[in-house]
Amino acid sequence: MTQKVLVLPGDGIGKEIVAEAVKVINVLKADHGLDLELTYGDIGGAAYDADGHPYPPATQKLAKEADAILLGAVGGYQYDDLPRDVRPERGLLGIRADLELFSNLRPAILMEELADASSLKAEVVAGLDIMIVRELTGGIYFGEPRGIRVLNEGTDKEEKQGYNTLVYKESEIERIAHSAFKIAMKRDKRLCSVGKANVLEVMELWAEVVERVGKEYPEVELSHMYVDNAAMQLVKEPKQFDVMVTGNMFGDILSDAAAMLTGSIGMLPSASLDKNGKGMYEPIHGSAPDIAGKNIANPLATITSVSMMLKYSLGKSELADKIDAAVKSVIQQGMRTADIYVEGVAGTTLVSTSEIGDAVVVALQN
Ligand code: IPM
Ligand code: MG
């Protein structure tokens, strides 16, 4: 049966990097029997420009019909002054919430050839393989009440106050904990739950529920860490971690830090899954408007997002392995986009977005 993938290039470098990923998909269709139909939609600033909304009804409909979604990135300086509810980021949060993509998997794996590109010493990051499981549809990103209000209006003490609410229900913590434990079972069976139970009641409940769910996974060694310490440990001794599970905002922050351990945020893919394994796949980096349209962005995180899509939503692990091998071979050949290029490293060449994409295509054809 033909599977349907919705492609949402979005803004900034989104279009360029997604174009490279589509080349890869097309090779798999032509040469490896992948039966996939691609449809295209708008999201983020591109959708606002076209329809006045960052997640318009037409995209919603396509998203519901698709078996999986491939997304580039959203956001751009030109949208910074728009009302908050039509900003590009709202489109991304909208589709995550609409499809209940609560389980966000962000693997941070260091390819040994890129150890020089990491800001940490090679021996600290060599062999790094962490999976961050970030809760994606709850927490402070979505909690109510939220807003900016005026206090003491009309008095000499008048001032504005911004507020957001960090909330988690037991059912939300349970389902993300199950996701994380299941992933840990397939890996090194170590799970670290990251919170801030020393200060926040909601994270006290988080730790308690994760602990309870853990009883169903006796083989997994569960530990708890406060988020400030986790940030420190990630840059001090990152290899101590196997799987980390955390809330929406802590996961946003820690996954950027973890990405840099691997040399570049341009290398890390992600999967955002619902309870049935339907998912949206996107590089964890943003739309990088400063380098958009220059053909210098790194498309490898988007290409390996396709690999995650084949594995997690489309049941095609063999093809996912082929993509991963092709990406590895391109890195081994010494090809480097600007973000992973380190001057003076023997055997490496600085290449463009489309050159590295073409090289992945060639590697897949061999
Ligand atoms: C991410 C991004 C998004 C987030 C932004 C673009 C809304 O930083 O996917 O990590 O904060 O979740
Ligand atoms: Mg982020």
XYZ file of C-alpha atoms and ligand atoms in Angstrom:
379
model
C 0.000 0.000 0.000
C 1.252 3.459 -0.876
C 2.136 5.400 2.253
C 1.548 9.136 2.360
C 4.105 11.630 3.576
C 3.302 15.295 4.019
C 6.288 17.539 3.358
C 6.302 20.901 5.147
C 9.454 22.822 4.169
C 8.551 25.895 6.252
C 10.846 28.894 6.441
C 14.479 29.977 6.188
C 16.796 27.104 5.336
C 13.791 24.750 5.587
C 13.232 24.690 1.839
C 16.864 23.962 0.950
C 17.387 21.174 3.444
C 14.043 19.538 2.731
C 14.853 19.577 -1.004
C 17.927 17.430 -0.270
C 15.893 15.029 1.856
C 13.355 14.715 -0.955
C 16.170 13.787 -3.368
C 17.028 10.965 -0.981
C 13.401 9.824 -0.795
C 13.176 9.851 -4.577
C 16.203 7.578 -4.901
C 14.678 5.135 -2.443
C 11.486 5.194 -4.518
C 13.303 4.686 -7.819
C 15.916 2.160 -6.756
C 14.790 0.514 -3.543
C 11.093 -0.098 -4.020
C 9.877 2.515 -1.534
C 6.177 3.074 -2.220
C 5.593 6.604 -0.977
C 3.475 9.502 -2.107
C 4.666 12.983 -1.200
C 2.258 15.864 -0.751
C 3.341 19.401 0.111
C 1.905 21.949 2.502
C 2.720 25.235 4.170
C 3.573 25.834 7.782
C 5.063 28.664 9.827
C 5.834 32.001 8.226
C 5.339 30.575 4.721
C 1.808 29.572 5.689
C 1.150 32.935 7.300
C 2.230 34.671 4.084
C 0.008 32.427 1.972
C -3.030 31.997 4.246
C -2.695 34.399 7.160
C -2.206 31.538 9.621
C 0.926 29.553 10.568
C -0.993 26.239 10.685
C -3.876 26.736 8.252
C -6.840 24.360 7.901
C -5.536 22.994 4.567
C -2.307 21.896 6.254
C -4.262 20.462 9.188
C -6.265 18.316 6.823
C -3.194 17.059 4.972
C -1.453 16.364 8.284
C -4.360 14.259 9.536
C -4.409 12.233 6.301
C -0.656 11.573 6.195
C 1.104 8.513 7.583
C 4.075 10.695 8.477
C 5.241 14.284 8.134
C 8.619 15.695 7.188
C 9.214 19.240 8.387
C 12.073 21.649 7.639
C 12.021 24.545 10.080
C 9.907 27.572 10.963
C 10.611 31.179 11.864
C 12.183 34.325 10.486
C 13.039 37.863 11.572
C 10.279 39.327 9.386
C 7.666 37.642 11.605
C 9.050 38.822 14.952
C 6.549 41.642 15.333
C 3.429 39.650 14.466
C 0.867 38.975 17.192
C 2.003 35.929 19.163
C -0.832 33.647 18.014
C 0.091 33.907 14.331
C 3.862 33.704 14.690
C 5.588 30.844 12.855
C 6.465 29.021 16.098
C 2.756 28.799 16.876
C 2.358 26.774 13.691
C 4.879 24.256 14.934
C 3.346 24.078 18.406
C -0.084 23.882 16.764
C 0.698 20.827 14.662
C 2.447 19.110 17.585
C -0.629 19.633 19.767
C -3.188 18.923 17.040
C -1.676 15.540 16.240
C -0.841 14.815 19.904
C 2.803 14.233 19.098
C 3.733 14.026 22.752
C 6.881 11.922 22.503
C 9.841 13.733 21.027
C 12.940 11.619 20.427
C 16.184 13.519 19.985
C 19.181 11.279 19.530
C 22.627 12.812 20.039
C 25.143 10.533 18.397
C 28.707 11.531 17.647
C 30.144 10.277 14.394
C 33.777 9.631 15.263
C 34.952 11.495 12.157
C 33.351 14.654 13.564
C 35.000 14.544 16.990
C 37.144 17.541 15.951
C 34.045 19.622 15.296
C 32.842 19.255 18.887
C 33.715 22.049 21.284
C 34.582 19.404 23.879
C 37.739 17.297 23.972
C 37.542 14.326 21.639
C 37.933 11.803 24.492
C 34.969 13.307 26.366
C 32.613 12.837 23.430
C 34.073 9.838 21.542
C 31.404 7.171 21.198
C 28.640 9.445 22.507
C 25.145 8.009 21.987
C 22.374 9.642 24.020
C 18.645 9.610 23.411
C 16.724 12.540 24.840
C 13.011 11.870 25.210
C 11.280 15.234 25.505
C 7.606 15.636 26.422
C 6.279 17.785 23.585
C 2.627 18.691 24.020
C 2.394 19.788 27.644
C 4.285 21.625 30.344
C 4.959 25.338 30.328
C 4.689 25.564 26.522
C 0.962 24.904 26.706
C -0.020 25.520 30.326
C -2.852 27.920 31.163
C -3.204 30.583 32.366
C -0.645 32.451 30.321
C -0.279 35.987 29.141
C 0.915 39.461 29.930
C -1.252 41.470 32.298
C -1.208 44.887 33.857
C -0.848 45.066 37.615
C -2.045 47.971 39.750
C -3.582 49.661 36.742
C -4.022 53.398 37.026
C -1.837 53.700 40.128
C 1.765 54.826 40.389
C 2.676 51.143 40.926
C 1.322 50.115 37.507
C 3.504 47.623 35.679
C 3.137 44.656 33.370
C 3.608 41.072 34.438
C 4.237 38.128 32.134
C 3.167 34.682 33.312
C 3.104 31.083 32.144
C 2.107 27.922 33.927
C 4.118 24.739 34.255
C 1.596 21.912 34.568
C 1.710 18.147 34.082
C -1.080 15.667 34.667
C -0.281 12.144 35.831
C -1.560 10.741 32.530
C 0.816 12.972 30.566
C 3.787 11.938 32.679
C 2.806 8.279 32.477
C 2.681 8.158 28.695
C 6.007 9.907 28.163
C 7.573 7.712 30.863
C 6.350 4.587 29.050
C 7.850 5.891 25.795
C 11.181 6.486 27.489
C 11.294 3.143 29.296
C 10.445 1.292 26.076
C 13.284 3.045 24.283
C 15.657 2.319 27.167
C 14.709 -1.382 26.900
C 16.002 -1.385 23.320
C 19.239 0.339 24.293
C 21.526 0.152 27.316
C 18.593 -0.027 29.775
C 19.533 3.113 31.688
C 17.066 5.970 32.059
C 17.707 9.314 33.727
C 14.623 11.387 34.518
C 15.460 15.080 34.579
C 13.419 17.521 36.663
C 13.560 20.129 39.365
C 11.774 18.395 42.217
C 13.759 20.366 44.789
C 11.855 23.530 43.829
C 8.805 22.676 41.686
C 5.836 20.618 42.898
C 5.014 19.658 39.321
C 8.451 18.073 38.962
C 8.029 16.314 42.302
C 4.938 14.663 40.824
C 6.911 13.990 37.637
C 9.603 12.069 39.537
C 7.005 10.161 41.553
C 5.066 9.058 38.453
C 8.219 8.110 36.510
C 9.298 6.033 39.523
C 5.895 4.311 39.592
C 5.940 3.548 35.857
C 9.477 2.240 36.322
C 8.117 -0.666 38.408
C 6.822 -2.090 35.117
C 10.336 -2.034 33.676
C 12.439 -3.693 36.376
C 15.326 -4.264 33.953
C 15.790 -0.548 33.393
C 18.042 1.248 35.844
C 16.240 4.500 36.677
C 17.960 7.567 38.087
C 16.778 11.124 38.773
C 18.685 14.343 38.227
C 17.914 18.021 38.647
C 18.008 19.915 35.379
C 20.812 22.276 36.390
C 23.026 19.340 37.282
C 21.979 17.531 34.094
C 23.118 20.518 32.019
C 26.439 20.456 33.822
C 26.859 16.676 33.495
C 26.077 16.869 29.764
C 29.123 19.018 29.171
C 31.275 17.404 31.859
C 30.763 13.698 31.351
C 28.105 13.199 28.655
C 28.812 9.510 28.145
C 27.275 8.682 31.526
C 23.847 9.039 29.879
C 21.921 6.472 27.851
C 18.301 7.712 27.739
C 17.121 10.960 29.347
C 13.443 11.791 29.817
C 12.246 15.261 30.660
C 9.546 17.892 30.242
C 8.975 20.179 27.302
C 11.100 23.203 28.157
C 13.926 21.358 29.928
C 14.078 19.028 26.909
C 14.221 21.962 24.512
C 17.238 23.358 26.332
C 19.086 20.118 27.052
C 18.690 18.854 23.491
C 20.416 21.924 22.051
C 23.278 21.396 24.490
C 23.467 17.691 23.636
C 23.441 18.524 19.926
C 26.534 20.661 20.237
C 28.408 17.770 21.841
C 28.173 16.022 18.513
C 29.880 18.858 16.668
C 26.929 20.655 15.185
C 23.247 21.173 15.710
C 23.081 20.617 11.944
C 23.548 16.888 12.465
C 20.654 15.974 14.738
C 17.308 14.607 13.566
C 14.191 14.145 15.656
C 10.959 12.224 15.745
C 7.750 13.440 17.372
C 5.364 10.555 17.853
C 1.742 10.073 18.851
C 0.512 7.059 20.771
C 0.171 4.998 17.578
C 3.617 5.770 16.207
C 2.437 8.281 13.628
C 5.012 10.997 13.601
C 6.495 14.211 12.428
C 10.193 14.266 11.620
C 12.375 17.334 11.644
C 15.942 18.432 12.246
C 16.243 19.887 15.745
C 17.899 23.067 14.482
C 15.867 26.111 13.506
C 15.289 28.020 10.295
C 18.643 29.885 10.471
C 17.430 32.929 8.499
C 20.958 34.372 8.501
C 22.182 31.639 6.156
C 18.942 30.944 4.274
C 19.141 30.825 0.478
C 22.936 30.577 0.445
C 23.174 26.836 -0.186
C 25.483 26.410 2.802
C 23.168 24.846 5.426
C 23.717 21.267 6.534
C 20.911 19.012 5.250
C 22.132 15.875 7.037
C 19.826 16.247 10.065
C 16.851 16.437 7.697
C 18.110 13.463 5.722
C 18.553 11.407 8.900
C 15.082 12.590 9.973
C 13.840 10.697 6.904
C 15.736 7.716 8.214
C 13.938 8.007 11.584
C 10.634 8.328 9.714
C 11.238 5.111 7.805
C 12.115 3.353 11.034
C 9.529 4.683 13.472
C 6.440 5.379 11.332
C 6.747 3.544 8.032
C 8.117 0.170 9.131
C 11.109 0.294 6.772
C 14.124 -0.157 9.015
C 16.292 -1.627 6.225
C 15.902 1.554 4.189
C 16.605 3.661 7.272
C 19.866 1.755 7.722
C 20.741 2.457 4.081
C 20.322 6.208 4.612
C 22.397 6.136 7.788
C 25.146 4.206 5.993
C 25.089 6.643 3.059
C 25.394 9.632 5.422
C 28.247 7.942 7.256
C 30.026 7.239 3.992
C 29.732 10.871 2.883
C 31.254 11.988 6.191
C 33.987 9.387 5.793
C 34.704 10.734 2.321
C 35.532 13.992 4.093
C 32.617 16.107 2.893
C 31.751 18.864 5.344
C 29.241 21.684 5.239
C 30.413 24.890 6.922
C 28.958 24.023 10.350
C 31.061 20.842 10.623
C 34.100 22.020 8.692
C 37.249 22.481 10.754
C 40.091 24.082 8.872
C 43.243 22.045 8.638
C 41.710 18.595 9.188
C 43.329 16.398 6.551
C 41.136 14.812 3.914
C 38.130 17.107 4.381
C 36.467 19.412 1.853
C 34.043 22.260 2.421
C 30.900 21.578 0.374
C 27.480 23.131 -0.164
C 24.008 21.962 0.856
C 23.264 20.509 -2.561
C 26.720 18.967 -2.980
C 26.457 16.991 0.237
C 22.870 16.002 -0.645
C 24.023 14.786 -4.054
C 26.818 12.832 -2.405
C 24.302 11.046 -0.157
C 22.274 10.196 -3.270
C 25.366 8.777 -4.991
C 26.286 6.764 -1.882
C 22.756 5.316 -1.854
C 23.017 4.307 -5.482
C 26.242 2.373 -4.903
C 12.609 23.002 18.984
C 12.430 24.478 18.734
C 10.982 24.862 18.983
C 10.673 24.557 20.436
C 10.619 26.320 18.636
C 10.977 26.667 17.216
C 9.170 26.612 18.911
O 13.325 25.210 19.517
O 11.929 22.199 18.321
O 13.436 22.651 19.820
O 10.948 25.376 21.325
O 10.144 23.477 20.709
Mg 14.747 24.019 20.558
